[in-house]
Coordinates of C-alpha atoms and ligand atoms in Angstrom, one line a residue:
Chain T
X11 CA 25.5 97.0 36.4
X12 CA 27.2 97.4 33.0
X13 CA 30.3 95.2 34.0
X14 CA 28.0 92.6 35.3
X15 CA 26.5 92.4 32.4
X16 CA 29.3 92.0 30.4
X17 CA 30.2 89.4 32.5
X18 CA 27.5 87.1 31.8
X19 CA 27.6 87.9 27.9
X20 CA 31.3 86.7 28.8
X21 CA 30.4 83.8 30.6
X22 CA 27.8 82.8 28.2
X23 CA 30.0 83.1 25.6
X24 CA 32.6 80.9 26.6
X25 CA 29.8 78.0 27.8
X26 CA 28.6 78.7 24.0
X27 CA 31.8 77.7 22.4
X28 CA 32.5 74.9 24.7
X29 CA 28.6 73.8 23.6
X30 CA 29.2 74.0 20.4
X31 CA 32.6 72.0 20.8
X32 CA 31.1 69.0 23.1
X33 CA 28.5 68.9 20.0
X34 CA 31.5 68.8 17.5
X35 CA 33.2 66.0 19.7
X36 CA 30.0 64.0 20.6
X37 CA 29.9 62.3 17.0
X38 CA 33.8 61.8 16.8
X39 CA 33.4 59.9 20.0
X40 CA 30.3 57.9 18.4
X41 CA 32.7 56.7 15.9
X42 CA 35.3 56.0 18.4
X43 CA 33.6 53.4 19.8
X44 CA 31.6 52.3 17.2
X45 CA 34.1 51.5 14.6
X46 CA 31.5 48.7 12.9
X47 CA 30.8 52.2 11.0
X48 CA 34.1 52.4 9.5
X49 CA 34.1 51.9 5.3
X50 CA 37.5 52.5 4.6
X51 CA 38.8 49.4 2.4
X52 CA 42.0 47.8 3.7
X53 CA 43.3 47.6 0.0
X54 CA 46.5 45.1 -0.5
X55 CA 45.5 42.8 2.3
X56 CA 41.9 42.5 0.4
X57 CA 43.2 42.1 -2.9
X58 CA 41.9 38.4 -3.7
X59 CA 38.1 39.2 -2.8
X60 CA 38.4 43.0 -4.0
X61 CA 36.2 43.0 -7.5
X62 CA 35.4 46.0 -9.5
X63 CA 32.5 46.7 -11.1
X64 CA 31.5 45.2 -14.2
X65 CA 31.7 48.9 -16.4
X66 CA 34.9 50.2 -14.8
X67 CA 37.5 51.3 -16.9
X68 CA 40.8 49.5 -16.4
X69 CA 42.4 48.9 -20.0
X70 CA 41.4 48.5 -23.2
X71 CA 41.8 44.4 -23.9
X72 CA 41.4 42.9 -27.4
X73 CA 38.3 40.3 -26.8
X74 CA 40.0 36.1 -27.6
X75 CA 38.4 32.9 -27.4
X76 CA 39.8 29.5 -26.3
X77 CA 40.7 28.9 -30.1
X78 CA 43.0 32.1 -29.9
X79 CA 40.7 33.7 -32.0
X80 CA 39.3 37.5 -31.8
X81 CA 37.1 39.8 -33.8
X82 CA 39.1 42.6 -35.2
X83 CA 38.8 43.1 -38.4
X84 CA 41.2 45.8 -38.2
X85 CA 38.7 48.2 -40.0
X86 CA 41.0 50.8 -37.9
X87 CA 37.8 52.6 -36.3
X88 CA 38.3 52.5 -32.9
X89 CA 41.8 54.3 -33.8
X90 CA 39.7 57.2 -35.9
X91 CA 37.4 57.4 -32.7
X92 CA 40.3 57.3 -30.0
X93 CA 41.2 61.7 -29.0
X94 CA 44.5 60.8 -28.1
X95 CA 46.5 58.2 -30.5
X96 CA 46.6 55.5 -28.4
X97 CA 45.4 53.1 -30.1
X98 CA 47.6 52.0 -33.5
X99 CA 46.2 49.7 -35.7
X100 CA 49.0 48.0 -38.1
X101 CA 47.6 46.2 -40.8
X102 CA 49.4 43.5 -43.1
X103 CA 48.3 41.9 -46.2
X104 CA 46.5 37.9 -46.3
X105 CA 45.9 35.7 -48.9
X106 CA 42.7 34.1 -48.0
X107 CA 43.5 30.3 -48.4
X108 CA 39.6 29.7 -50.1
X109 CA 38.9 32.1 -51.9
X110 CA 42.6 33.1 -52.6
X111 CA 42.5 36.6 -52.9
X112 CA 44.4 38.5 -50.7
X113 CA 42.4 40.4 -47.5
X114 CA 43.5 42.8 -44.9
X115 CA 44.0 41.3 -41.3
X116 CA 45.8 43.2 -38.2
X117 CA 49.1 42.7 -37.8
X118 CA 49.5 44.4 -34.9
X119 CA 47.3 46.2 -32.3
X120 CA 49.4 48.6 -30.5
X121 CA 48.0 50.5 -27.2
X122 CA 49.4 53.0 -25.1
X123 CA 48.4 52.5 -21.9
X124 CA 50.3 55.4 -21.1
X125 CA 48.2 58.0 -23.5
X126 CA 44.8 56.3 -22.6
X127 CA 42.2 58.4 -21.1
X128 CA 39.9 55.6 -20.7
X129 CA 37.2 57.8 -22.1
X130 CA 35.2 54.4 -23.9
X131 CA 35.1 55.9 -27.2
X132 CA 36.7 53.2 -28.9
X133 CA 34.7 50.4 -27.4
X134 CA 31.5 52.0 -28.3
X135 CA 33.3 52.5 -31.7
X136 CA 33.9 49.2 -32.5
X137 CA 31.3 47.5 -35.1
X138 CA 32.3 44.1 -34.0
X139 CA 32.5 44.3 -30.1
X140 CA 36.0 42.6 -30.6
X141 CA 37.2 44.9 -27.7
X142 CA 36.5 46.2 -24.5
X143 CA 37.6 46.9 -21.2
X144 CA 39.0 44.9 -18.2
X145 CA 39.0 45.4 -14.8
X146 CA 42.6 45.4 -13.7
X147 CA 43.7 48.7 -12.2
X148 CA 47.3 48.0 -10.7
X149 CA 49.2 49.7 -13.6
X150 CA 52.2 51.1 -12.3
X151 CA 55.1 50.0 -13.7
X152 CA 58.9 50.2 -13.6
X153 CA 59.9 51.2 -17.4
X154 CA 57.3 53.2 -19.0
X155 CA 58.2 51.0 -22.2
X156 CA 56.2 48.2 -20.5
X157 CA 53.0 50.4 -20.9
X158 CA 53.3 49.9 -25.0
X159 CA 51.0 46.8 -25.4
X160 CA 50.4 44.7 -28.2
X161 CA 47.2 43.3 -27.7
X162 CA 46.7 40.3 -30.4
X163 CA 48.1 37.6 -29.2
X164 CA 50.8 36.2 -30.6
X165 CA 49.6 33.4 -33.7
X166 CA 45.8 34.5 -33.1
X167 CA 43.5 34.8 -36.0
X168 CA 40.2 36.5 -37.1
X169 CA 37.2 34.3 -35.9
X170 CA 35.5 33.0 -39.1
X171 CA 32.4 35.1 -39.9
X172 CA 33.5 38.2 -38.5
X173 CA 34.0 40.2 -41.5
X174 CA 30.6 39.5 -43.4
Chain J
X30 CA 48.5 103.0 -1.1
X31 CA 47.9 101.8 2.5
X32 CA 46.2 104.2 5.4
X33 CA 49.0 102.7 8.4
X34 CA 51.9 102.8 7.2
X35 CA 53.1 104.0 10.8
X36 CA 51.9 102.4 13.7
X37 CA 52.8 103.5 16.8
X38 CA 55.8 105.6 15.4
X39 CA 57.0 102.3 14.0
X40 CA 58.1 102.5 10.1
X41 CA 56.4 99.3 8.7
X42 CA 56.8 98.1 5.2
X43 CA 54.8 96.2 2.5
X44 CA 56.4 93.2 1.2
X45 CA 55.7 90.5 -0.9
X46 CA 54.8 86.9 -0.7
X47 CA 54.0 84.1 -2.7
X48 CA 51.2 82.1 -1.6
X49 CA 51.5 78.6 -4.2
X50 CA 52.0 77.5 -6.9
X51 CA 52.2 74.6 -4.7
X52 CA 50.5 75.5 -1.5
X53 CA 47.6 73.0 -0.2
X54 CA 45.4 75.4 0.2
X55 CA 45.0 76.6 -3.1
X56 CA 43.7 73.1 -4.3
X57 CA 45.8 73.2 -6.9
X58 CA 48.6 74.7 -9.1
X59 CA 47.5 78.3 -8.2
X60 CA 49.9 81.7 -7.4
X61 CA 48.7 84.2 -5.7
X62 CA 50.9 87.3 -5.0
X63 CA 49.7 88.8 -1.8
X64 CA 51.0 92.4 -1.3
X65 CA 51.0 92.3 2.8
X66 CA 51.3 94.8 5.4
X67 CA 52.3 92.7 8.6
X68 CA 49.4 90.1 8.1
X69 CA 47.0 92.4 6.4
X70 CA 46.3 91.6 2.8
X71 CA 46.8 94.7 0.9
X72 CA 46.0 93.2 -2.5
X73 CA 45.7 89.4 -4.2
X74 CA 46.6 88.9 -7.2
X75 CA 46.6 85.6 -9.4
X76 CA 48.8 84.2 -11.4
X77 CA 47.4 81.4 -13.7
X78 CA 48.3 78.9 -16.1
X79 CA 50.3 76.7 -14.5
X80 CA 47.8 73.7 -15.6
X81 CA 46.9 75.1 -18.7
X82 CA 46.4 72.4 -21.1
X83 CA 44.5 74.7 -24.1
X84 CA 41.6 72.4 -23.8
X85 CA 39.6 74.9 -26.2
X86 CA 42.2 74.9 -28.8
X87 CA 42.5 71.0 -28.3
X88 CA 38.9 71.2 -29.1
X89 CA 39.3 72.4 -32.8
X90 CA 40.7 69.3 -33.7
X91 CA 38.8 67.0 -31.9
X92 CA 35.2 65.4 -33.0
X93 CA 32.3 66.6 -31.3
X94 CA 32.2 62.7 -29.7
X95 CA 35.9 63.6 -28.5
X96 CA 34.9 67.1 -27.1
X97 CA 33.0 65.6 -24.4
X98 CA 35.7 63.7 -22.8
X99 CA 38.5 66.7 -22.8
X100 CA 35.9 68.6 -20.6
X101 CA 35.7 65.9 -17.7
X102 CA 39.6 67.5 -17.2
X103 CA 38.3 71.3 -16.4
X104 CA 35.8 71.3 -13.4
X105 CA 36.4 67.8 -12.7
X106 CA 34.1 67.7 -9.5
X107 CA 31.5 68.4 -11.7
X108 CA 32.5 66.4 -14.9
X109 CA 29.0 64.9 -15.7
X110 CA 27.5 68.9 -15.6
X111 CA 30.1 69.8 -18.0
X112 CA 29.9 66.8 -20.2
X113 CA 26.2 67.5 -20.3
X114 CA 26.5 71.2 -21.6
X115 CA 28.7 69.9 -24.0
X116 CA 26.3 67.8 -25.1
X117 CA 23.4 69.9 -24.8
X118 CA 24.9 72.7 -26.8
X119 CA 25.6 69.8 -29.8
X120 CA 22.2 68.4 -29.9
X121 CA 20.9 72.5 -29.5
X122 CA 22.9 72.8 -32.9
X123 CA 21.9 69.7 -34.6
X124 CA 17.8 70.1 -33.4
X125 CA 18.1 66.5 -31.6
X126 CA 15.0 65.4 -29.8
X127 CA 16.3 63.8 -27.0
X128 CA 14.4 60.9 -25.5
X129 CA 12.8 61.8 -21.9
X130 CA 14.4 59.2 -20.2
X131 CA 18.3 60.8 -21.1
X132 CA 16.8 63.9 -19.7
X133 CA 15.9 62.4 -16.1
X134 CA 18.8 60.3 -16.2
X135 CA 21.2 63.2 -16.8
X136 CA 19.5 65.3 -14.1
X137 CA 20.1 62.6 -11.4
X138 CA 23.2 62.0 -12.3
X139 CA 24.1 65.5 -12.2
X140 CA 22.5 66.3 -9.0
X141 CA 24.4 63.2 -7.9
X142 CA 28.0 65.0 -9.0
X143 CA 26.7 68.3 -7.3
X144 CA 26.3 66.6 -4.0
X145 CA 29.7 64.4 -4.4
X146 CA 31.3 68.3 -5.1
X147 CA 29.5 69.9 -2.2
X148 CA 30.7 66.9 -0.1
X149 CA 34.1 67.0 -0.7
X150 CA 33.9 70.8 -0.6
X151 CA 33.0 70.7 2.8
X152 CA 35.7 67.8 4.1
X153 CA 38.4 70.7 2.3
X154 CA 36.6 73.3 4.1
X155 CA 37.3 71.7 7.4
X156 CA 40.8 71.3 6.5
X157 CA 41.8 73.9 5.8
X158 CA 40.4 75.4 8.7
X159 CA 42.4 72.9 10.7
X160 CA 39.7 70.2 10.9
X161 CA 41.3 66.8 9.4
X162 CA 38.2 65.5 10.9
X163 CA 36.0 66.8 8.7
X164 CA 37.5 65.8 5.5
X165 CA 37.4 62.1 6.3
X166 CA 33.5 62.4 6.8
X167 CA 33.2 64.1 3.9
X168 CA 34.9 61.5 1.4
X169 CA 33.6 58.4 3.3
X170 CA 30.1 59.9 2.2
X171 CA 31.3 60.9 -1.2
X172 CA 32.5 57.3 -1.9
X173 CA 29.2 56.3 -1.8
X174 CA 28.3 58.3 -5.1
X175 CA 31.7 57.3 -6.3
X176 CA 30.3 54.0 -6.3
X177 CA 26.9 54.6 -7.8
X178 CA 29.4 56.6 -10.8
X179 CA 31.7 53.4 -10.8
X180 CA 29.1 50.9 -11.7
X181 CA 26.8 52.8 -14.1
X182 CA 29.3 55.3 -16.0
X183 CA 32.5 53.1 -15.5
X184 CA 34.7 55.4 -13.9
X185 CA 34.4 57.5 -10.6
X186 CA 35.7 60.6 -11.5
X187 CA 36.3 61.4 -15.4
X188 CA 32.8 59.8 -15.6
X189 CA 32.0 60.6 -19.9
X190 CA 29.0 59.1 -19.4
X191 CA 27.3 61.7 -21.6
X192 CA 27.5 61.1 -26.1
X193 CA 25.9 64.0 -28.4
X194 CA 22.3 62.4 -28.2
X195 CA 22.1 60.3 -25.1
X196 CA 24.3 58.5 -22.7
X197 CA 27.4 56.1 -23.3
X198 CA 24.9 53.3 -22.0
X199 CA 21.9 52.7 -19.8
X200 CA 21.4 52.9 -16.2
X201 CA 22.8 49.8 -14.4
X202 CA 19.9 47.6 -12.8
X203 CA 21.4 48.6 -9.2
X204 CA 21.2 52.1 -10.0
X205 CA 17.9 53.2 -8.4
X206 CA 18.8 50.8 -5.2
X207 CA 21.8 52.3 -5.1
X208 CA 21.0 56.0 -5.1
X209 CA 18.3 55.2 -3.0
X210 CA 19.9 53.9 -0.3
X211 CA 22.2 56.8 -0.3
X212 CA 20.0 58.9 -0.3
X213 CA 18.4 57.4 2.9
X214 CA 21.8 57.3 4.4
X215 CA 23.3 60.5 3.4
X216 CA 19.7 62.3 5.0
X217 CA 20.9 60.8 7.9
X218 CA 24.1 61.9 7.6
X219 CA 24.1 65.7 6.8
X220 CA 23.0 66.7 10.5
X221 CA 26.3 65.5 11.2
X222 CA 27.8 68.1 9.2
X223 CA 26.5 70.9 10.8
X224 CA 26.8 69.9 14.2
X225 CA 30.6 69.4 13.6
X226 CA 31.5 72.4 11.4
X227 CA 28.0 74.7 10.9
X228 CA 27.6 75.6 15.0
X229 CA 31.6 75.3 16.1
X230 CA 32.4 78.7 17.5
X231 CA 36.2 78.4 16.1
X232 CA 34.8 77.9 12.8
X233 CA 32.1 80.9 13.2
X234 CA 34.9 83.2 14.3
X235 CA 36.7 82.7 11.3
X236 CA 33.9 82.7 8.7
X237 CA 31.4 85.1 9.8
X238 CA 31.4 88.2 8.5
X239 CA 34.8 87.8 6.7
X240 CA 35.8 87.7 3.4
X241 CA 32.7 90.1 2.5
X242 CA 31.5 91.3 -1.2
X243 CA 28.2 93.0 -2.0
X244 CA 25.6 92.3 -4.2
X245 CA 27.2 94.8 -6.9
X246 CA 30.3 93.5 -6.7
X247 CA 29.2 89.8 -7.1
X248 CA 27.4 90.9 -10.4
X249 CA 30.2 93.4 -12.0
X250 CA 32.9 90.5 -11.7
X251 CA 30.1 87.7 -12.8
X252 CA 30.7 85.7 -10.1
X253 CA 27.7 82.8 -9.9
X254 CA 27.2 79.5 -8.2
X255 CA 27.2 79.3 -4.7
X256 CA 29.9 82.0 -4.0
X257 CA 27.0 84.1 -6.0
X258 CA 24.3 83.2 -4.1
X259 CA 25.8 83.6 -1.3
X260 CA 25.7 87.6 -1.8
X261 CA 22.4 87.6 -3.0
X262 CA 22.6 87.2 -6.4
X263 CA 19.9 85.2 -8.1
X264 CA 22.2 83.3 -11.0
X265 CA 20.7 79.6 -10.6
X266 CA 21.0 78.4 -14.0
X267 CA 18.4 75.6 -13.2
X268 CA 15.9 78.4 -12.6
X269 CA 16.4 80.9 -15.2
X270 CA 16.9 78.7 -18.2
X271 CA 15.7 75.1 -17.2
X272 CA 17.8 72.6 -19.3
X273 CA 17.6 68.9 -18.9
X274 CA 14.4 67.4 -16.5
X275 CA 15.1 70.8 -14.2
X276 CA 11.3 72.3 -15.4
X277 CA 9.3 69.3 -14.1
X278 CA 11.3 69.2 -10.5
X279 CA 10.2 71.6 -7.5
X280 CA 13.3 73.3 -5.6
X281 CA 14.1 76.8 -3.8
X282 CA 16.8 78.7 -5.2
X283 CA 19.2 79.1 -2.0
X284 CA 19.6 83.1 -1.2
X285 CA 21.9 84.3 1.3
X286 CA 22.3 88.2 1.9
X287 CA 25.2 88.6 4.5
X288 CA 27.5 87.9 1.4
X289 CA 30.4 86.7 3.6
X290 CA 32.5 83.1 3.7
X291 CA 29.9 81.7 6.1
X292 CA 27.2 83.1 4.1
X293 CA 28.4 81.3 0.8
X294 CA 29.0 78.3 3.2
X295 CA 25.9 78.0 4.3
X296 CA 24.1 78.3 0.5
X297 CA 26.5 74.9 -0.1
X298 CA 24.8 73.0 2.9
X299 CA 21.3 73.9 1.9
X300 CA 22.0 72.8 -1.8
X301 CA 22.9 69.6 -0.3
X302 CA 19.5 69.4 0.6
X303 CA 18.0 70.2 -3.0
X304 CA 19.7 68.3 -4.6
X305 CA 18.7 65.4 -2.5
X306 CA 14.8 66.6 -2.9
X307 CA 15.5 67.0 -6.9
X308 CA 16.9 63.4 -7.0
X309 CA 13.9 62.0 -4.7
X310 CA 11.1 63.5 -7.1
X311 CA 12.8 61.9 -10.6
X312 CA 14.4 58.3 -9.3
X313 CA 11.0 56.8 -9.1
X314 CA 9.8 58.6 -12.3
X315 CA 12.6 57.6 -15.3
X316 CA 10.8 56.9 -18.0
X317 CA 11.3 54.4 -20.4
X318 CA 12.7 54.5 -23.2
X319 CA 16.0 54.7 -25.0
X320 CA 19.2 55.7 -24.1
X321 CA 20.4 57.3 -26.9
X322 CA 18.7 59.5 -29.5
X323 CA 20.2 58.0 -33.6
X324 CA 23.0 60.2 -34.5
X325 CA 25.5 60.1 -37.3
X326 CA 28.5 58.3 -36.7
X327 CA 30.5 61.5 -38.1
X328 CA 28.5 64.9 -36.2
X329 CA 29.0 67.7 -38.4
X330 CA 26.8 70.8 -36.6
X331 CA 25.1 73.6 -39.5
X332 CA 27.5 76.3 -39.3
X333 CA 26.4 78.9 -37.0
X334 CA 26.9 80.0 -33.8
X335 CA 25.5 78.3 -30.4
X336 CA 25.9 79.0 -27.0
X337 CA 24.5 76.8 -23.7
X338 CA 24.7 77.9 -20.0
X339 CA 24.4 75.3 -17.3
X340 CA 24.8 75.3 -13.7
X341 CA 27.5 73.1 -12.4
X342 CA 28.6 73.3 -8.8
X343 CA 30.7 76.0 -9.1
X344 CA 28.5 78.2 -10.5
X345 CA 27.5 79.1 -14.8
X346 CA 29.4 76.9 -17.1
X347 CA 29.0 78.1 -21.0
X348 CA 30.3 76.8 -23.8
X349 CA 30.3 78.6 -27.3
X350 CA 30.7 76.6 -30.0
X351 CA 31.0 78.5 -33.5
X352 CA 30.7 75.8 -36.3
X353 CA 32.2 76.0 -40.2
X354 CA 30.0 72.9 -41.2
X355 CA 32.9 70.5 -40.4
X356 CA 33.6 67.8 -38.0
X357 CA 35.6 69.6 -36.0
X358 CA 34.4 73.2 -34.4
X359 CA 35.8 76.0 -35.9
X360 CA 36.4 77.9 -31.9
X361 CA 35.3 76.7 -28.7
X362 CA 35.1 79.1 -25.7
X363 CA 34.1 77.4 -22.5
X364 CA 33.2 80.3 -19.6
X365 CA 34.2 79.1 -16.7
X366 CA 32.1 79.5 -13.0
X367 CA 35.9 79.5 -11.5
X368 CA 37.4 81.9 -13.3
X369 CA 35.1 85.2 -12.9
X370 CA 34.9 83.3 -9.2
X371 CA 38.6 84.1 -8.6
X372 CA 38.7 87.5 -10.1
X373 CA 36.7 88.7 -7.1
X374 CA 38.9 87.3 -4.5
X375 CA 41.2 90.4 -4.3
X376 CA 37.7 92.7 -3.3
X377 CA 37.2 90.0 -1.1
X378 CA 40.5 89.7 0.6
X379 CA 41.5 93.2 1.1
X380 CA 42.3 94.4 4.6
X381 CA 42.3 91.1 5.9
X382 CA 44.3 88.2 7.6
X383 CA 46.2 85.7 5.4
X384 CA 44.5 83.0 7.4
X385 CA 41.6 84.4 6.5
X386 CA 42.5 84.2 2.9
X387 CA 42.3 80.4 3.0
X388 CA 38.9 80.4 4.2
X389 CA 37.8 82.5 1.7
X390 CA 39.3 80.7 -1.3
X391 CA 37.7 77.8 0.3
X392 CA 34.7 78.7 0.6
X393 CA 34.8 80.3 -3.7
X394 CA 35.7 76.6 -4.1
X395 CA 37.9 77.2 -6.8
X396 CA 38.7 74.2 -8.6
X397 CA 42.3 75.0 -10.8
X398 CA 42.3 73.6 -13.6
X399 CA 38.5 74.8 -14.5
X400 CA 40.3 78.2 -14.1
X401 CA 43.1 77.4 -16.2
X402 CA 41.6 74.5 -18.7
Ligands
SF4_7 S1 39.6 54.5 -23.9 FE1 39.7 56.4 -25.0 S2 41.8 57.1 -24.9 FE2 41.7 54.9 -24.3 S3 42.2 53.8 -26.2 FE3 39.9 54.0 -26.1 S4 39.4 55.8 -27.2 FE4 41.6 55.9 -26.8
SF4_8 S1 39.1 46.7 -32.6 FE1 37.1 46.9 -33.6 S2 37.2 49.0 -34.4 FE2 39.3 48.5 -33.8 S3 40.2 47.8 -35.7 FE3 39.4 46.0 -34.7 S4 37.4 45.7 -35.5 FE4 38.0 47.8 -36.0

């Protein structure tokens, strides 16, 4: 009596487990043939209609207008706000050409994209929104030297009005 | 040491073996030295710091702003919950009143990054049980909330959304769509979970009843979260001391009592289902409002001590900050849920199977460089 007993528990066991696999293999076989289900992206081949959100976080760009104009004052606060030092603020002197007295004006805005943590402390920092960040995310690089930016271009002035 | 040291007239000896530093199933850069007899696991013991990066010390020099941003790199699963303690133990020290609609917003947001944790905690769990499956339902669902992260906070992972006073911005317009729709989708979802992992008989065999610690146990090594819960220990931070919009939302407290990996496993797949009821009670209800309470541009906290525990979805995050009056902290001390989580894994482990060692560390869901900071 006892054996047959054991049996069945056996029995029932085993039908158990192969229950509980059929269950397990019913929804990978849903998604076998229903592959209208699938979300995975198929990255490099979508790369001309891929577009990130608006907020993400790709790298910090300096804000210029069509006259080669931005809006950094270089009042170096986004530096004081960044954790890390990656943003370097070099300064030169300027003689104004009205009033003639001679202002401070960036000289160069140096970012490591290397050291950035793209935490958003130094947009929010900013008191004249002359920064803020793009949506580019294909960073990698060959030379790490190449991840040293300078971000004014090259000839590009303060917009007029800025620093009042 | 060991009671079989002779089995059947055969001499057999413990040896050594080291399971990591770079082993997949520590998640991480993680050693364990396993004293073995055969395959029975005569003791674990840990060996940490390999990802050390002395956040606490980095801390010292930082601003309080820049504080909140070093802590997305600890428990980074659950980056907004730690950003938020942060935050919440700053505004406890500068008396802040923070506007209602931070409060919600920081609640859904968190339960958001609890689910997104849990999620991905499972899809491991399946792997490293053997189940590839598994793990690619669980991060097709995650990238959902990765998305609804992406286009309100800016990033999907280090999220810093949270500042001393507020939030980095407000919600974006698509953010109550967005969370709503998963929400709809992920309800749908989650039976699928179970009937692929919860009821497979190869997954019971090697959960149930293994990797067991008591009640005592859980509470002498302070272990909390889910692992806690798992053996019966009441820890839920959102219950004892409601932070946050956690007093004005309904949910259980998940108690399991077998105190075993499928125990702790199972606590996970019902917070799941919390967290989605705390998120449907508060979308509908954010209130307006601002964003951000005014602080100072430079935060200088009265000097004193201050301390705030949270629950993130490891377990009790606290953070100590002890203040000289400056802008920088004079000491931060961050308790961390993985660390007193690990310490217990040598109770748990004892006398059994290395395989069975993986489930187990799986199921503390130990997240390295929380342990290590
Ligand atoms: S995003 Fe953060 S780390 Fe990067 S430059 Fe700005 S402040 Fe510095
Ligand atoms: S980017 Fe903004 S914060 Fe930085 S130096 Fe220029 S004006 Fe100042």
């Amino acid at each position: 009596m006892r054996i047959i007993k054991n049996i069945g528990q056996y029995f029932g066991e085993i039908f158990h487990a192969i229950k509980s696999l059929l269950t397990g293999m019913k929804i990978t076989g849903y998604y076998f043939f229903h592959p209208k289900e699938i979300v995975t992206q198929q990255y490099p081949e979508n790369r001309d209609t891929l577009k990130m959100f608006d907020r993400f976080r790709g790298e910090v760009v300096l804000i210029h207008d069509s006259n080669n104009e931005h809006r950094c004052t270089g009042c170096s606060a986004c530096e004081l706000a960044c954790p890390n030092g990656t943003i370097e603020i070099i300064n030169k002197k300027e003689i104004d050409p009205e009033t003639g007295k001679s202002t401070k004006a960036i000289d160069q805005f140096v970012y490591h994209l290397s050291m950035c943590t793209f935490c958003n402390l130094c947009i929010i920092a900013c008191p004249t929104d002359a920064i803020k960040m793009a949506q580019t995310f294909e960073h990698s690089v060959f030379d790490r030297s190449k991840l040293t930016k300078v971000l004014n271009n090259p000839g590009s002035k303060l917009m007029p009005g800025i620093r009042e | 040491m060991s009671t079989e040291q002779t089995v059947l007239g055969n001499e057999t000896q413990e040896y050594f073996i080291n399971m990591g530093p770079q082993h997949p199933s520590t998640h991480g850069v993680l050693r364990l030295l396993l004293t073995l007899d055969g395959e029975i696991i005569r003791k674990v013991e840990p060996h940490m710091g390999y990802i050390h990066r002395s956040i606490e010390k980095m801390c010292e020099k930082d601003s309080y702003q820049q504080i909140v941003h070093l802590t997305d790199r600890m428990d980074y699963l659950s980056c907004h919950i730690n950003n938020e303690a942060v935050c919440l133990t700053v505004e406890m020290g500068l008396q802040l009143e923070i506007p209602e609609r931070v409060k919600v917003i920081r609640t859904i947001i968190s339960e958001l990054t609890r689910l997104a944790s849990h999620q991905l905690w499972w899809g491991v769990m399946g792997m490293d049980l053997g189940a590839i499956t598994g793990f690619l339902y669980g991060f097709r669902d995650r990238e959902l909330i990765t998305d609804i992260f992406e286009e309100t906070c800016g990033a999907r992972l280090t999220m810093n959304y949270n500042v001393p006073g507020g939030l980095m911005f407000d919600i974006h317009p698509n953010f109550q769509k967005r969370t709503k729709e998963f929400l709809a989708y992920f309800k749908k979802k989650l039976p699928e979970y179970e009937e692929l992992l919860t009821g497979n008989v190869i997954f019971e065999e090697r959960t149930k009843g293994i990797g067991y610690i008591s009640k005592e146990d859980v509470i002498s090594y302070g272990v909390t979260g889910p692992s806690g819960r798992g053996s019966g220990f009441a820890c839920d931070i959102r219950k004892l001391h409601p932070y946050s919009a956690y007093d004005r939302v309904e949910f259980k407290e998940i108690l399991y009592n077998e105190g075993d990996s499928y125990a702790r496993y199972m606590v996970r797949m019902d917070e799941m289902k919390e967290s989605m009821h705390i998120i449907d009670q508060l979308i509908d209800n954010i209130p307006e409002g601002d964003y951000k309470a005014k602080t100072k541009a430079v935060i200088k906290l009265p000097a004193g001590e201050y301390y705030q525990r949270v629950e993130t979805a490891r377990g009790e995050l606290g953070v100590y900050i002890i203040s000289d009056n400056k802008k920088s902290p004079y000491r931060v001390k961050f308790r961390s849920p993985g660390f007193s989580n690990l310490s217990a894994l040598d109770t748990m482990a004892k006398g059994c199977k290395i395989a069975d060692l993986v489930a187990m560390m799986s199921t503390l869901d130990l997240v390295i460089p929380d342990i290590d900071r």
